[in-house]
């Protein structure tokens, strides 16, 4: 099972780009990387998913280097409403056993 | 459309009592997941249901925990003889497909369980 490691917390200011990295040294060939966002008192919400290189959607980009041992979630021009906890999940289509989320990165965006 | 719903939203119980937590997944979603989130902690996988297949119970922490999914829809997580360390938010998620580790999971708001 791929174990993930993320920074516990990050601070940023409105309008800045924020990059959150997740380490997953023993990622398996079939594993994908998925990021979720969680606001207080809510369940997590899907942000983005990727397998390799770069993926971009309307809210974020995901950068995955060739060795896939890490991934970086990039949030462009953050606002106060981006203050949340961000989790990475590494898993494959036929994942056996537990699904293991990272411990989460608490992002605090300040005015 | 309606998202994943969970009930109750809050549950306070006494040590040693049994509790049942309910999850109503999004209509048509074949997969259902249960997680536990202790205060300030990440998500701990508990159990996974997919269609009519036998559930993946690999995350259940003890035999006091069990879950059922009736008719491929509603699920109930039961905790017997609750302990104080069971206090946490219990989250349910559902997904449309059958790819356990890659399908987009849609989470409910959770049930906050407090064991006194």
PDB file of C-alpha atoms in Angstrom, chain A:
ATOM      1  CA  UNK A   1       0.000   0.000   0.000  1.00  0.00           C
ATOM      2  CA  UNK A   2       1.278   3.412  -0.912  1.00  0.00           C
ATOM      3  CA  UNK A   3       1.968   5.512   2.170  1.00  0.00           C
ATOM      4  CA  UNK A   4       1.635   9.244   1.657  1.00  0.00           C
ATOM      5  CA  UNK A   5       3.302  12.144   3.415  1.00  0.00           C
ATOM      6  CA  UNK A   6       2.139  15.760   3.300  1.00  0.00           C
ATOM      7  CA  UNK A   7       3.082  18.928   5.169  1.00  0.00           C
ATOM      8  CA  UNK A   8       0.829  19.391   8.158  1.00  0.00           C
ATOM      9  CA  UNK A   9       0.108  23.037   7.491  1.00  0.00           C
ATOM     10  CA  UNK A  10       0.799  25.913   5.103  1.00  0.00           C
ATOM     11  CA  UNK A  11       0.086  29.606   5.179  1.00  0.00           C
ATOM     12  CA  UNK A  12      -0.538  31.853   2.211  1.00  0.00           C
ATOM     13  CA  UNK A  13      -2.017  35.196   1.263  1.00  0.00           C
ATOM     14  CA  UNK A  14      -4.839  35.998  -1.069  1.00  0.00           C
ATOM     15  CA  UNK A  15      -3.829  36.107  -4.705  1.00  0.00           C
ATOM     16  CA  UNK A  16      -0.766  33.899  -4.294  1.00  0.00           C
ATOM     17  CA  UNK A  17      -0.176  30.532  -5.916  1.00  0.00           C
ATOM     18  CA  UNK A  18      -0.031  27.661  -3.455  1.00  0.00           C
ATOM     19  CA  UNK A  19       1.743  24.377  -4.076  1.00  0.00           C
ATOM     20  CA  UNK A  20       1.134  21.413  -1.788  1.00  0.00           C
ATOM     21  CA  UNK A  21       3.310  18.357  -2.261  1.00  0.00           C
ATOM     22  CA  UNK A  22       2.455  14.783  -1.391  1.00  0.00           C
ATOM     23  CA  UNK A  23       5.192  12.156  -1.210  1.00  0.00           C
ATOM     24  CA  UNK A  24       4.343   8.585  -2.159  1.00  0.00           C
ATOM     25  CA  UNK A  25       7.617   6.738  -2.599  1.00  0.00           C
ATOM     26  CA  UNK A  26       6.138   3.258  -3.044  1.00  0.00           C
ATOM     27  CA  UNK A  27       3.406   4.127  -5.510  1.00  0.00           C
ATOM     28  CA  UNK A  28       2.366   1.154  -7.616  1.00  0.00           C
ATOM     29  CA  UNK A  29       2.262   1.069 -11.403  1.00  0.00           C
ATOM     30  CA  UNK A  30      -1.536   1.143 -11.550  1.00  0.00           C
ATOM     31  CA  UNK A  31      -2.006   3.774  -8.863  1.00  0.00           C
ATOM     32  CA  UNK A  32      -3.541   7.176  -9.500  1.00  0.00           C
ATOM     33  CA  UNK A  33      -3.183  10.275  -7.342  1.00  0.00           C
ATOM     34  CA  UNK A  34      -6.343  12.017  -6.230  1.00  0.00           C
ATOM     35  CA  UNK A  35      -6.712  15.179  -4.190  1.00  0.00           C
ATOM     36  CA  UNK A  36      -9.640  16.131  -1.977  1.00  0.00           C
ATOM     37  CA  UNK A  37     -10.530  19.352  -0.164  1.00  0.00           C
ATOM     38  CA  UNK A  38     -12.293  19.428   3.184  1.00  0.00           C
ATOM     39  CA  UNK A  39     -13.904  22.397   4.882  1.00  0.00           C
ATOM     40  CA  UNK A  40     -14.741  22.309   8.600  1.00  0.00           C
ATOM     41  CA  UNK A  41     -17.805  20.243   9.452  1.00  0.00           C
ATOM     42  CA  UNK A  42     -18.109  18.967   5.884  1.00  0.00           C
ATOM     43  CA  UNK A  43     -17.101  15.836   4.057  1.00  0.00           C
ATOM     44  CA  UNK A  44     -14.164  15.980   1.635  1.00  0.00           C
ATOM     45  CA  UNK A  45     -14.743  17.076  -1.939  1.00  0.00           C
ATOM     46  CA  UNK A  46     -12.910  15.868  -5.043  1.00  0.00           C
ATOM     47  CA  UNK A  47     -10.524  18.391  -6.603  1.00  0.00           C
ATOM     48  CA  UNK A  48      -8.385  16.663  -9.204  1.00  0.00           C
ATOM     49  CA  UNK A  49      -6.894  13.336 -10.229  1.00  0.00           C
ATOM     50  CA  UNK A  50      -3.914  12.349 -12.316  1.00  0.00           C
ATOM     51  CA  UNK A  51      -1.617   9.512 -13.294  1.00  0.00           C
ATOM     52  CA  UNK A  52       1.438  11.246 -14.748  1.00  0.00           C
ATOM     53  CA  UNK A  53       2.732  14.576 -16.048  1.00  0.00           C
ATOM     54  CA  UNK A  54       0.252  17.405 -15.646  1.00  0.00           C
ATOM     55  CA  UNK A  55      -3.486  17.665 -15.254  1.00  0.00           C
ATOM     56  CA  UNK A  56      -5.418  20.921 -15.101  1.00  0.00           C
ATOM     57  CA  UNK A  57      -9.036  21.690 -14.418  1.00  0.00           C
ATOM     58  CA  UNK A  58     -10.974  24.799 -13.556  1.00  0.00           C
ATOM     59  CA  UNK A  59      -9.806  24.913  -9.949  1.00  0.00           C
ATOM     60  CA  UNK A  60      -6.333  23.381  -9.773  1.00  0.00           C
ATOM     61  CA  UNK A  61      -3.389  21.761 -11.490  1.00  0.00           C
ATOM     62  CA  UNK A  62      -1.666  18.554 -10.555  1.00  0.00           C
ATOM     63  CA  UNK A  63       1.976  17.999 -11.391  1.00  0.00           C
ATOM     64  CA  UNK A  64       3.408  14.496 -11.307  1.00  0.00           C
ATOM     65  CA  UNK A  65       7.098  13.924 -12.130  1.00  0.00           C
ATOM     66  CA  UNK A  66       8.255  11.042 -14.239  1.00  0.00           C
ATOM     67  CA  UNK A  67       9.166   8.831 -11.278  1.00  0.00           C
ATOM     68  CA  UNK A  68       5.707   9.466  -9.754  1.00  0.00           C
ATOM     69  CA  UNK A  69       7.124   9.353  -6.228  1.00  0.00           C
ATOM     70  CA  UNK A  70       5.503  12.654  -5.440  1.00  0.00           C
ATOM     71  CA  UNK A  71       2.785  14.951  -6.713  1.00  0.00           C
ATOM     72  CA  UNK A  72       2.091  18.643  -6.311  1.00  0.00           C
ATOM     73  CA  UNK A  73      -1.316  20.224  -6.109  1.00  0.00           C
ATOM     74  CA  UNK A  74      -1.191  23.789  -7.384  1.00  0.00           C
ATOM     75  CA  UNK A  75      -3.897  26.299  -6.515  1.00  0.00           C
ATOM     76  CA  UNK A  76      -3.605  29.492  -8.557  1.00  0.00           C
ATOM     77  CA  UNK A  77      -4.421  32.837  -6.960  1.00  0.00           C
ATOM     78  CA  UNK A  78      -5.924  31.525  -3.743  1.00  0.00           C
ATOM     79  CA  UNK A  79      -8.713  33.328  -1.933  1.00  0.00           C
ATOM     80  CA  UNK A  80      -9.911  33.193   1.653  1.00  0.00           C
ATOM     81  CA  UNK A  81     -12.423  30.540   0.636  1.00  0.00           C
ATOM     82  CA  UNK A  82      -9.585  28.158  -0.223  1.00  0.00           C
ATOM     83  CA  UNK A  83      -8.791  27.836   3.476  1.00  0.00           C
ATOM     84  CA  UNK A  84      -9.325  24.126   4.053  1.00  0.00           C
ATOM     85  CA  UNK A  85      -7.564  20.826   4.595  1.00  0.00           C
ATOM     86  CA  UNK A  86      -6.216  19.133   1.469  1.00  0.00           C
ATOM     87  CA  UNK A  87      -5.746  15.367   1.295  1.00  0.00           C
ATOM     88  CA  UNK A  88      -3.983  13.227  -1.249  1.00  0.00           C
ATOM     89  CA  UNK A  89      -5.040   9.666  -1.928  1.00  0.00           C
ATOM     90  CA  UNK A  90      -3.003   7.135  -3.828  1.00  0.00           C
ATOM     91  CA  UNK A  91      -4.807   4.080  -5.102  1.00  0.00           C
ATOM     92  CA  UNK A  92      -5.468   1.856  -8.066  1.00  0.00           C
ATOM     93  CA  UNK A  93      -8.630   0.756  -9.865  1.00  0.00           C
ATOM     94  CA  UNK A  94      -8.610  -2.637  -8.204  1.00  0.00           C
ATOM     95  CA  UNK A  95      -7.148  -1.475  -4.939  1.00  0.00           C
ATOM     96  CA  UNK A  96      -7.121  -4.222  -2.388  1.00  0.00           C
ATOM     97  CA  UNK A  97      -7.272  -3.554   1.329  1.00  0.00           C
ATOM     98  CA  UNK A  98      -7.404  -0.162   2.923  1.00  0.00           C
ATOM     99  CA  UNK A  99      -7.598   3.117   1.094  1.00  0.00           C
ATOM    100  CA  UNK A 100      -5.018   5.371   2.692  1.00  0.00           C
ATOM    101  CA  UNK A 101      -5.429   9.109   2.637  1.00  0.00           C
ATOM    102  CA  UNK A 102      -2.558  11.355   3.598  1.00  0.00           C
ATOM    103  CA  UNK A 103      -2.773  13.111   6.954  1.00  0.00           C
ATOM    104  CA  UNK A 104      -3.867  16.262   5.189  1.00  0.00           C
ATOM    105  CA  UNK A 105      -2.405  19.738   4.769  1.00  0.00           C
ATOM    106  CA  UNK A 106      -4.202  22.530   6.536  1.00  0.00           C
ATOM    107  CA  UNK A 107      -4.006  25.574   4.287  1.00  0.00           C
ATOM    108  CA  UNK A 108      -4.666  28.945   5.837  1.00  0.00           C
ATOM    109  CA  UNK A 109      -5.171  31.838   3.438  1.00  0.00           C
ATOM    110  CA  UNK A 110      -4.837  35.277   4.953  1.00  0.00           C
ATOM    111  CA  UNK A 111      -6.035  38.619   3.576  1.00  0.00           C
TER     112      UNK A 111
END
